[in-house]
Amino acid sequence: MGPGAVARALIRAAYRLVRFPFHLVDDVVLPVIFDEQVPVRRAYGQFLRACDGAAAYLTADDTAAIRAAVLRRRSAAFRDAIARHPSSIHTESEVVMEHHRARFRERRRATYLPTRQLDDPPAPVTAPRAEA
């Protein structure tokens, strides 16, 4: 075993010790606080995947490569689920906007005495005829 292999083994062991609290937060703490769809969880997962990928590349660690692949598959499955189903965020915002539009129309009808209804099409404009 050469000095490079010894250094990589020490860095690999240090990375495993450092990664344990991050892994604990990802598996225990974040699922209790946040839903899977929250951007914080996705960003944290991407951070762990990048760290595992870098550790696998720099230290030739097979377990870090496997963890990075598992995280990559998990995030890919989540992205596919988002792409297949319409986002509830967009649906909720559309409902809220329709509610605001209805309130606006009610206030406008109450405030102004309309000569025509707001939803009616505008009256056609005719040009005056020139007398010959």
Short mmCIF file of N, CA, C and O in Angstrom, two decimals:
data_model
loop_
_atom_site.label_atom_id
_atom_site.label_comp_id
_atom_site.label_asym_id
_atom_site.label_seq_id
_atom_site.Cartn_x
_atom_site.Cartn_y
_atom_site.Cartn_z
N MET A 1 0.86 -1.17 0.00
CA MET A 1 0.00 0.00 0.00
C MET A 1 0.91 1.23 0.00
O MET A 1 1.70 1.43 0.90
N GLY A 2 0.75 2.06 -1.02
CA GLY A 2 1.60 3.24 -1.14
C GLY A 2 1.07 4.41 -0.34
O GLY A 2 -0.01 4.35 0.28
N PRO A 3 1.82 5.50 -0.32
CA PRO A 3 1.37 6.67 0.45
C PRO A 3 0.09 7.29 -0.10
O PRO A 3 -0.72 7.82 0.67
N GLY A 4 -0.15 7.20 -1.41
CA GLY A 4 -1.38 7.73 -1.99
C GLY A 4 -2.60 6.94 -1.53
O GLY A 4 -3.65 7.50 -1.23
N ALA A 5 -2.45 5.62 -1.48
CA ALA A 5 -3.55 4.76 -1.04
C ALA A 5 -3.86 4.98 0.44
O ALA A 5 -5.02 4.97 0.85
N VAL A 6 -2.81 5.19 1.24
CA VAL A 6 -3.01 5.45 2.68
C VAL A 6 -3.74 6.78 2.87
O VAL A 6 -4.67 6.90 3.68
N ALA A 7 -3.33 7.78 2.12
CA ALA A 7 -3.99 9.10 2.22
C ALA A 7 -5.45 9.00 1.81
O ALA A 7 -6.33 9.58 2.46
N ARG A 8 -5.73 8.27 0.72
CA ARG A 8 -7.12 8.11 0.28
C ARG A 8 -7.94 7.36 1.32
O ARG A 8 -9.10 7.68 1.56
N ALA A 9 -7.36 6.35 1.96
CA ALA A 9 -8.07 5.59 2.99
C ALA A 9 -8.39 6.48 4.19
O ALA A 9 -9.49 6.40 4.75
N LEU A 10 -7.45 7.35 4.58
CA LEU A 10 -7.71 8.26 5.69
C LEU A 10 -8.79 9.28 5.33
O LEU A 10 -9.68 9.57 6.15
N ILE A 11 -8.73 9.81 4.13
CA ILE A 11 -9.75 10.78 3.69
C ILE A 11 -11.11 10.09 3.59
O ILE A 11 -12.14 10.67 3.97
N ARG A 12 -11.13 8.86 3.11
CA ARG A 12 -12.38 8.10 3.00
C ARG A 12 -13.00 7.89 4.38
O ARG A 12 -14.20 8.08 4.57
N ALA A 13 -12.16 7.53 5.37
CA ALA A 13 -12.67 7.33 6.74
C ALA A 13 -13.17 8.64 7.32
O ALA A 13 -14.23 8.68 7.98
N ALA A 14 -12.45 9.72 7.08
CA ALA A 14 -12.89 11.04 7.59
C ALA A 14 -14.20 11.45 6.93
O ALA A 14 -15.09 12.00 7.59
N TYR A 15 -14.34 11.20 5.64
CA TYR A 15 -15.58 11.55 4.95
C TYR A 15 -16.76 10.77 5.49
O TYR A 15 -17.85 11.30 5.66
N ARG A 16 -16.55 9.49 5.79
CA ARG A 16 -17.64 8.69 6.35
C ARG A 16 -18.07 9.22 7.71
O ARG A 16 -19.27 9.23 8.04
N LEU A 17 -17.12 9.68 8.51
CA LEU A 17 -17.47 10.27 9.81
C LEU A 17 -18.21 11.60 9.64
O LEU A 17 -19.15 11.89 10.36
N VAL A 18 -17.77 12.39 8.69
CA VAL A 18 -18.40 13.70 8.47
C VAL A 18 -19.78 13.52 7.85
O VAL A 18 -20.70 14.28 8.15
N ARG A 19 -19.94 12.53 7.01
CA ARG A 19 -21.20 12.35 6.31
C ARG A 19 -22.29 11.83 7.22
O ARG A 19 -23.47 12.07 6.97
N PHE A 20 -21.97 11.14 8.28
CA PHE A 20 -22.97 10.54 9.15
C PHE A 20 -24.01 11.54 9.65
O PHE A 20 -25.21 11.28 9.55
N PRO A 21 -23.63 12.71 10.20
CA PRO A 21 -24.67 13.65 10.64
C PRO A 21 -25.53 14.17 9.48
O PRO A 21 -26.73 14.37 9.64
N PHE A 22 -24.93 14.38 8.32
CA PHE A 22 -25.70 14.84 7.16
C PHE A 22 -26.71 13.77 6.73
O PHE A 22 -27.85 14.08 6.38
N HIS A 23 -26.28 12.52 6.77
CA HIS A 23 -27.16 11.40 6.44
C HIS A 23 -28.29 11.30 7.46
O HIS A 23 -29.45 11.07 7.09
N LEU A 24 -27.98 11.51 8.72
CA LEU A 24 -28.99 11.47 9.77
C LEU A 24 -30.03 12.58 9.57
O LEU A 24 -31.23 12.34 9.70
N VAL A 25 -29.57 13.77 9.24
CA VAL A 25 -30.49 14.88 8.99
C VAL A 25 -31.39 14.55 7.79
O VAL A 25 -32.60 14.80 7.83
N ASP A 26 -30.82 13.99 6.74
CA ASP A 26 -31.59 13.68 5.54
C ASP A 26 -32.63 12.59 5.79
O ASP A 26 -33.74 12.65 5.27
N ASP A 27 -32.30 11.59 6.58
CA ASP A 27 -33.21 10.46 6.79
C ASP A 27 -34.17 10.63 7.96
O ASP A 27 -35.26 10.06 7.94
N VAL A 28 -33.79 11.41 8.98
CA VAL A 28 -34.61 11.48 10.18
C VAL A 28 -35.26 12.85 10.37
O VAL A 28 -36.46 12.96 10.58
N VAL A 29 -34.47 13.91 10.29
CA VAL A 29 -34.97 15.24 10.65
C VAL A 29 -35.81 15.86 9.54
O VAL A 29 -36.93 16.31 9.79
N LEU A 30 -35.30 15.92 8.33
CA LEU A 30 -36.00 16.59 7.24
C LEU A 30 -37.35 15.97 6.89
O LEU A 30 -38.30 16.70 6.62
N PRO A 31 -37.51 14.64 6.90
CA PRO A 31 -38.84 14.09 6.61
C PRO A 31 -39.89 14.47 7.65
O PRO A 31 -41.07 14.56 7.32
N VAL A 32 -39.48 14.73 8.88
CA VAL A 32 -40.43 15.13 9.90
C VAL A 32 -40.87 16.58 9.70
O VAL A 32 -42.04 16.92 9.84
N ILE A 33 -39.94 17.43 9.31
CA ILE A 33 -40.22 18.86 9.17
C ILE A 33 -40.83 19.20 7.82
O ILE A 33 -41.81 19.94 7.74
N PHE A 34 -40.27 18.66 6.74
CA PHE A 34 -40.67 19.06 5.40
C PHE A 34 -41.25 17.88 4.62
O PHE A 34 -40.86 16.74 4.82
N ASP A 35 -42.14 18.22 3.70
CA ASP A 35 -42.67 17.25 2.75
C ASP A 35 -41.61 16.98 1.68
O ASP A 35 -40.68 17.75 1.51
N GLU A 36 -41.79 15.90 0.94
CA GLU A 36 -40.81 15.53 -0.10
C GLU A 36 -40.74 16.56 -1.22
O GLU A 36 -39.72 16.70 -1.87
N GLN A 37 -41.80 17.32 -1.44
CA GLN A 37 -41.85 18.26 -2.54
C GLN A 37 -41.23 19.61 -2.23
O GLN A 37 -41.07 20.43 -3.12
N VAL A 38 -40.86 19.86 -1.00
CA VAL A 38 -40.33 21.16 -0.61
C VAL A 38 -38.93 21.34 -1.22
O VAL A 38 -38.10 20.43 -1.20
N PRO A 39 -38.66 22.52 -1.78
CA PRO A 39 -37.36 22.75 -2.41
C PRO A 39 -36.16 22.56 -1.48
O PRO A 39 -35.08 22.20 -1.93
N VAL A 40 -36.36 22.77 -0.19
CA VAL A 40 -35.26 22.58 0.76
C VAL A 40 -34.79 21.13 0.76
O VAL A 40 -33.60 20.85 0.75
N ARG A 41 -35.74 20.21 0.75
CA ARG A 41 -35.38 18.79 0.72
C ARG A 41 -34.67 18.42 -0.57
O ARG A 41 -33.70 17.67 -0.57
N ARG A 42 -35.16 18.94 -1.68
CA ARG A 42 -34.52 18.62 -2.96
C ARG A 42 -33.12 19.21 -3.03
O ARG A 42 -32.19 18.57 -3.52
N ALA A 43 -32.95 20.44 -2.55
CA ALA A 43 -31.62 21.07 -2.56
C ALA A 43 -30.66 20.32 -1.65
O ALA A 43 -29.49 20.12 -2.00
N TYR A 44 -31.14 19.90 -0.49
CA TYR A 44 -30.29 19.15 0.42
C TYR A 44 -29.88 17.81 -0.19
O TYR A 44 -28.74 17.37 -0.08
N GLY A 45 -30.82 17.16 -0.87
CA GLY A 45 -30.50 15.91 -1.55
C GLY A 45 -29.47 16.10 -2.66
O GLY A 45 -28.57 15.28 -2.84
N GLN A 46 -29.59 17.20 -3.39
CA GLN A 46 -28.60 17.50 -4.43
C GLN A 46 -27.23 17.78 -3.82
O GLN A 46 -26.21 17.37 -4.38
N PHE A 47 -27.22 18.46 -2.67
CA PHE A 47 -25.96 18.72 -1.97
C PHE A 47 -25.29 17.41 -1.55
O PHE A 47 -24.09 17.20 -1.78
N LEU A 48 -26.07 16.50 -0.96
CA LEU A 48 -25.51 15.21 -0.55
C LEU A 48 -25.03 14.40 -1.75
O LEU A 48 -23.99 13.75 -1.70
N ARG A 49 -25.79 14.44 -2.83
CA ARG A 49 -25.40 13.71 -4.03
C ARG A 49 -24.09 14.25 -4.59
O ARG A 49 -23.21 13.49 -4.99
N ALA A 50 -23.94 15.58 -4.59
CA ALA A 50 -22.70 16.18 -5.09
C ALA A 50 -21.52 15.82 -4.17
O ALA A 50 -20.42 15.50 -4.66
N CYS A 51 -21.74 15.84 -2.87
CA CYS A 51 -20.67 15.46 -1.93
C CYS A 51 -20.28 14.00 -2.11
O CYS A 51 -19.08 13.67 -2.13
N ASP A 52 -21.27 13.11 -2.23
CA ASP A 52 -20.97 11.69 -2.42
C ASP A 52 -20.26 11.46 -3.75
O ASP A 52 -19.34 10.65 -3.83
N GLY A 53 -20.70 12.16 -4.78
CA GLY A 53 -20.04 12.00 -6.08
C GLY A 53 -18.60 12.47 -6.05
O GLY A 53 -17.71 11.82 -6.60
N ALA A 54 -18.35 13.60 -5.39
CA ALA A 54 -16.98 14.11 -5.28
C ALA A 54 -16.12 13.16 -4.45
O ALA A 54 -14.96 12.89 -4.79
N ALA A 55 -16.68 12.65 -3.34
CA ALA A 55 -15.91 11.72 -2.51
C ALA A 55 -15.63 10.42 -3.27
O ALA A 55 -14.54 9.87 -3.16
N ALA A 56 -16.59 9.96 -4.04
CA ALA A 56 -16.37 8.74 -4.81
C ALA A 56 -15.28 8.95 -5.85
O ALA A 56 -14.44 8.07 -6.06
N TYR A 57 -15.26 10.10 -6.47
CA TYR A 57 -14.26 10.38 -7.50
C TYR A 57 -12.87 10.59 -6.88
O TYR A 57 -11.88 10.03 -7.36
N LEU A 58 -12.80 11.38 -5.82
CA LEU A 58 -11.50 11.74 -5.24
C LEU A 58 -10.86 10.61 -4.44
O LEU A 58 -9.64 10.49 -4.42
N THR A 59 -11.67 9.83 -3.77
CA THR A 59 -11.11 8.79 -2.89
C THR A 59 -11.30 7.39 -3.42
O THR A 59 -10.92 6.43 -2.75
N ALA A 60 -11.89 7.25 -4.61
CA ALA A 60 -12.16 5.94 -5.20
C ALA A 60 -12.96 5.07 -4.23
O ALA A 60 -12.68 3.88 -4.04
N ASP A 61 -13.99 5.68 -3.64
CA ASP A 61 -14.83 5.01 -2.65
C ASP A 61 -16.06 4.44 -3.34
O ASP A 61 -16.89 5.18 -3.88
N ASP A 62 -16.20 3.13 -3.32
CA ASP A 62 -17.34 2.48 -3.96
C ASP A 62 -18.64 2.74 -3.22
O ASP A 62 -19.69 2.90 -3.84
N THR A 63 -18.61 2.79 -1.89
CA THR A 63 -19.84 3.03 -1.14
C THR A 63 -20.36 4.44 -1.38
O THR A 63 -21.58 4.64 -1.45
N ALA A 64 -19.48 5.42 -1.50
CA ALA A 64 -19.93 6.78 -1.81
C ALA A 64 -20.52 6.84 -3.21
O ALA A 64 -21.51 7.55 -3.45
N ALA A 65 -19.97 6.10 -4.14
CA ALA A 65 -20.52 6.05 -5.50
C ALA A 65 -21.91 5.42 -5.49
O ALA A 65 -22.81 5.89 -6.19
N ILE A 66 -22.09 4.39 -4.69
CA ILE A 66 -23.41 3.74 -4.59
C ILE A 66 -24.41 4.70 -3.95
O ILE A 66 -25.55 4.81 -4.42
N ARG A 67 -24.01 5.40 -2.88
CA ARG A 67 -24.91 6.37 -2.25
C ARG A 67 -25.29 7.48 -3.21
O ARG A 67 -26.44 7.91 -3.28
N ALA A 68 -24.33 7.97 -4.00
CA ALA A 68 -24.63 9.01 -4.99
C ALA A 68 -25.60 8.49 -6.04
O ALA A 68 -26.52 9.21 -6.46
N ALA A 69 -25.44 7.24 -6.47
CA ALA A 69 -26.35 6.66 -7.46
C ALA A 69 -27.76 6.50 -6.89
O ALA A 69 -28.74 6.75 -7.58
N VAL A 70 -27.85 6.09 -5.63
CA VAL A 70 -29.17 5.95 -4.99
C VAL A 70 -29.85 7.31 -4.89
O VAL A 70 -31.05 7.44 -5.20
N LEU A 71 -29.12 8.33 -4.47
CA LEU A 71 -29.70 9.67 -4.39
C LEU A 71 -30.09 10.18 -5.77
O LEU A 71 -31.10 10.87 -5.92
N ARG A 72 -29.31 9.88 -6.77
CA ARG A 72 -29.62 10.30 -8.14
C ARG A 72 -30.91 9.63 -8.61
O ARG A 72 -31.77 10.27 -9.22
N ARG A 73 -31.08 8.33 -8.33
CA ARG A 73 -32.31 7.63 -8.73
C ARG A 73 -33.51 8.18 -7.98
O ARG A 73 -34.59 8.33 -8.56
N ARG A 74 -33.33 8.48 -6.70
CA ARG A 74 -34.44 9.01 -5.90
C ARG A 74 -34.88 10.37 -6.42
O ARG A 74 -36.08 10.63 -6.57
N SER A 75 -33.93 11.24 -6.74
CA SER A 75 -34.31 12.56 -7.25
C SER A 75 -34.88 12.46 -8.66
O SER A 75 -35.78 13.20 -9.03
N ALA A 76 -34.39 11.50 -9.47
CA ALA A 76 -34.94 11.32 -10.81
C ALA A 76 -36.38 10.82 -10.74
O ALA A 76 -37.24 11.28 -11.51
N ALA A 77 -36.66 9.92 -9.82
CA ALA A 77 -38.03 9.43 -9.66
C ALA A 77 -38.96 10.56 -9.21
O ALA A 77 -40.10 10.67 -9.68
N PHE A 78 -38.47 11.41 -8.35
CA PHE A 78 -39.28 12.54 -7.89
C PHE A 78 -39.53 13.53 -9.02
O PHE A 78 -40.64 14.03 -9.19
N ARG A 79 -38.49 13.81 -9.83
CA ARG A 79 -38.67 14.73 -10.97
C ARG A 79 -39.66 14.16 -11.97
O ARG A 79 -40.47 14.89 -12.54
N ASP A 80 -39.62 12.85 -12.20
CA ASP A 80 -40.58 12.23 -13.11
C ASP A 80 -42.00 12.34 -12.58
O ASP A 80 -42.94 12.58 -13.34
N ALA A 81 -42.16 12.17 -11.28
CA ALA A 81 -43.49 12.29 -10.68
C ALA A 81 -44.02 13.72 -10.83
O ALA A 81 -45.21 13.92 -11.10
N ILE A 82 -43.17 14.70 -10.68
CA ILE A 82 -43.58 16.09 -10.86
C ILE A 82 -43.98 16.33 -12.31
O ILE A 82 -44.98 16.99 -12.60
N ALA A 83 -43.22 15.79 -13.24
CA ALA A 83 -43.50 16.02 -14.66
C ALA A 83 -44.80 15.34 -15.09
O ALA A 83 -45.50 15.86 -15.97
N ARG A 84 -45.14 14.23 -14.49
CA ARG A 84 -46.36 13.51 -14.88
C ARG A 84 -47.63 14.12 -14.33
O ARG A 84 -48.68 14.00 -14.93
N HIS A 85 -47.57 14.73 -13.16
CA HIS A 85 -48.77 15.25 -12.51
C HIS A 85 -48.71 16.77 -12.48
O HIS A 85 -47.67 17.36 -12.21
N PRO A 86 -49.86 17.41 -12.71
CA PRO A 86 -49.86 18.87 -12.62
C PRO A 86 -49.57 19.30 -11.18
O PRO A 86 -49.99 18.66 -10.23
N SER A 87 -48.84 20.35 -11.08
CA SER A 87 -48.42 20.81 -9.77
C SER A 87 -49.60 21.39 -9.01
O SER A 87 -50.39 22.17 -9.54
N SER A 88 -49.73 21.01 -7.77
CA SER A 88 -50.81 21.56 -6.95
C SER A 88 -50.56 23.03 -6.65
O SER A 88 -51.50 23.77 -6.39
N ILE A 89 -49.32 23.45 -6.71
CA ILE A 89 -49.02 24.87 -6.49
C ILE A 89 -49.67 25.71 -7.56
O ILE A 89 -50.30 26.73 -7.29
N HIS A 90 -49.56 25.28 -8.83
CA HIS A 90 -50.17 26.03 -9.92
C HIS A 90 -51.69 25.99 -9.82
O HIS A 90 -52.35 26.99 -10.07
N THR A 91 -52.25 24.86 -9.45
CA THR A 91 -53.69 24.74 -9.31
C THR A 91 -54.18 25.66 -8.20
O THR A 91 -55.19 26.36 -8.37
N GLU A 92 -53.48 25.67 -7.07
CA GLU A 92 -53.88 26.54 -5.97
C GLU A 92 -53.78 28.01 -6.35
O GLU A 92 -54.64 28.80 -6.01
N SER A 93 -52.73 28.38 -7.07
CA SER A 93 -52.58 29.79 -7.45
C SER A 93 -53.67 30.19 -8.43
O SER A 93 -54.16 31.33 -8.38
N GLU A 94 -54.10 29.30 -9.32
CA GLU A 94 -55.20 29.61 -10.22
C GLU A 94 -56.50 29.82 -9.46
O GLU A 94 -57.27 30.73 -9.78
N VAL A 95 -56.74 29.00 -8.45
CA VAL A 95 -57.94 29.15 -7.64
C VAL A 95 -57.91 30.48 -6.90
O VAL A 95 -58.91 31.21 -6.84
N VAL A 96 -56.77 30.82 -6.33
CA VAL A 96 -56.64 32.08 -5.61
C VAL A 96 -56.84 33.26 -6.56
O VAL A 96 -57.54 34.23 -6.22
N MET A 97 -56.26 33.19 -7.75
CA MET A 97 -56.43 34.29 -8.71
C MET A 97 -57.88 34.43 -9.14
O MET A 97 -58.39 35.55 -9.27
N GLU A 98 -58.59 33.35 -9.33
CA GLU A 98 -60.01 33.44 -9.71
C GLU A 98 -60.82 34.05 -8.57
O GLU A 98 -61.73 34.84 -8.81
N HIS A 99 -60.47 33.71 -7.35
CA HIS A 99 -61.14 34.31 -6.19
C HIS A 99 -60.90 35.82 -6.16
O HIS A 99 -61.82 36.60 -5.93
N HIS A 100 -59.66 36.25 -6.41
CA HIS A 100 -59.35 37.69 -6.42
C HIS A 100 -60.07 38.40 -7.57
O HIS A 100 -60.55 39.52 -7.39
N ARG A 101 -60.16 37.77 -8.72
CA ARG A 101 -60.88 38.37 -9.84
C ARG A 101 -62.36 38.57 -9.50
O ARG A 101 -62.95 39.59 -9.83
N ALA A 102 -62.95 37.56 -8.87
CA ALA A 102 -64.36 37.67 -8.49
C ALA A 102 -64.56 38.80 -7.48
O ALA A 102 -65.53 39.57 -7.59
N ARG A 103 -63.67 38.90 -6.52
CA ARG A 103 -63.78 40.00 -5.54
C ARG A 103 -63.62 41.35 -6.23
O ARG A 103 -64.32 42.31 -5.90
N PHE A 104 -62.71 41.44 -7.19
CA PHE A 104 -62.51 42.69 -7.93
C PHE A 104 -63.78 43.07 -8.68
O PHE A 104 -64.22 44.22 -8.65
N ARG A 105 -64.38 42.10 -9.36
CA ARG A 105 -65.61 42.39 -10.10
C ARG A 105 -66.73 42.85 -9.17
O ARG A 105 -67.47 43.79 -9.50
N GLU A 106 -66.86 42.19 -8.02
CA GLU A 106 -67.89 42.60 -7.06
C GLU A 106 -67.66 44.02 -6.57
O GLU A 106 -68.60 44.82 -6.49
N ARG A 107 -66.44 44.35 -6.21
CA ARG A 107 -66.14 45.71 -5.75
C ARG A 107 -66.37 46.74 -6.84
O ARG A 107 -66.87 47.83 -6.58
N ARG A 108 -66.00 46.40 -8.05
CA ARG A 108 -66.17 47.34 -9.15
C ARG A 108 -67.65 47.58 -9.42
O ARG A 108 -68.07 48.71 -9.67
N ARG A 109 -68.45 46.53 -9.37
CA ARG A 109 -69.90 46.70 -9.57
C ARG A 109 -70.51 47.53 -8.46
O ARG A 109 -71.43 48.31 -8.68
N ALA A 110 -70.03 47.35 -7.24
CA ALA A 110 -70.57 48.10 -6.10
C ALA A 110 -70.13 49.56 -6.13
O ALA A 110 -70.87 50.45 -5.70
N THR A 111 -68.94 49.83 -6.64
CA THR A 111 -68.39 51.19 -6.62
C THR A 111 -68.90 52.03 -7.77
O THR A 111 -69.26 53.19 -7.59
N TYR A 112 -68.93 51.49 -8.96
CA TYR A 112 -69.30 52.25 -10.15
C TYR A 112 -70.70 51.86 -10.60
O TYR A 112 -71.10 50.72 -10.50
N LEU A 113 -71.40 52.85 -11.11
CA LEU A 113 -72.68 52.56 -11.72
C LEU A 113 -72.40 52.26 -13.19
O LEU A 113 -72.14 53.16 -13.98
N PRO A 114 -72.42 51.02 -13.52
CA PRO A 114 -72.02 50.68 -14.88
C PRO A 114 -73.10 51.04 -15.89
O PRO A 114 -74.29 50.90 -15.64
N THR A 115 -72.65 51.53 -17.02
CA THR A 115 -73.57 51.76 -18.12
C THR A 115 -73.76 50.48 -18.90
O THR A 115 -74.71 50.33 -19.61
N ARG A 116 -72.84 49.60 -18.76
CA ARG A 116 -72.93 48.27 -19.36
C ARG A 116 -72.28 47.29 -18.40
O ARG A 116 -71.52 47.67 -17.52
N GLN A 117 -72.55 46.04 -18.57
CA GLN A 117 -71.95 45.02 -17.72
C GLN A 117 -70.48 44.86 -18.06
O GLN A 117 -70.07 45.05 -19.20
N LEU A 118 -69.67 44.52 -17.04
CA LEU A 118 -68.22 44.36 -17.26
C LEU A 118 -67.91 43.22 -18.20
O LEU A 118 -66.92 43.25 -18.92
N ASP A 119 -68.74 42.20 -18.19
CA ASP A 119 -68.47 41.04 -19.02
C ASP A 119 -69.03 41.17 -20.43
O ASP A 119 -68.79 40.33 -21.28
N ASP A 120 -69.84 42.25 -20.68
CA ASP A 120 -70.41 42.45 -22.01
C ASP A 120 -69.32 42.90 -22.98
O ASP A 120 -68.39 43.60 -22.60
N PRO A 121 -69.46 42.52 -24.24
CA PRO A 121 -68.48 43.01 -25.21
C PRO A 121 -68.68 44.51 -25.45
O PRO A 121 -69.78 45.03 -25.28
N PRO A 122 -67.64 45.22 -25.83
CA PRO A 122 -67.79 46.65 -26.06
C PRO A 122 -68.69 46.91 -27.27
O PRO A 122 -68.79 46.10 -28.19
N ALA A 123 -69.36 48.07 -27.21
CA ALA A 123 -70.25 48.44 -28.31
C ALA A 123 -69.42 48.74 -29.55
O ALA A 123 -68.31 49.28 -29.45
N PRO A 124 -69.93 48.39 -30.74
CA PRO A 124 -69.17 48.66 -31.95
C PRO A 124 -69.06 50.15 -32.22
O PRO A 124 -69.98 50.91 -31.96
N VAL A 125 -67.92 50.55 -32.70
CA VAL A 125 -67.67 51.95 -33.01
C VAL A 125 -67.96 52.15 -34.49
O VAL A 125 -67.43 51.43 -35.34
N THR A 126 -68.81 53.13 -34.78
CA THR A 126 -69.10 53.43 -36.19
C THR A 126 -68.53 54.77 -36.52
O THR A 126 -68.59 55.73 -35.73
N ALA A 127 -67.99 54.88 -37.68
CA ALA A 127 -67.42 56.14 -38.13
C ALA A 127 -68.52 57.02 -38.72
O ALA A 127 -69.43 56.52 -39.39
N PRO A 128 -68.46 58.33 -38.46
CA PRO A 128 -69.49 59.20 -39.05
C PRO A 128 -69.34 59.25 -40.57
O PRO A 128 -68.25 59.20 -41.10
N ARG A 129 -70.48 59.34 -41.24
CA ARG A 129 -70.44 59.39 -42.70
C ARG A 129 -70.16 60.81 -43.18
O ARG A 129 -70.68 61.77 -42.62
N ALA A 130 -69.40 60.86 -44.20
CA ALA A 130 -69.11 62.17 -44.79
C ALA A 130 -70.21 62.50 -45.79
O ALA A 130 -70.63 61.67 -46.59
N GLU A 131 -70.75 63.72 -45.70
CA GLU A 131 -71.83 64.13 -46.60
C GLU A 131 -71.23 64.54 -47.93
O GLU A 131 -70.25 65.27 -47.99
N ALA A 132 -71.80 64.10 -48.97
CA ALA A 132 -71.27 64.42 -50.29
C ALA A 132 -71.89 65.64 -50.91
O ALA A 132 -72.85 66.18 -50.66
#
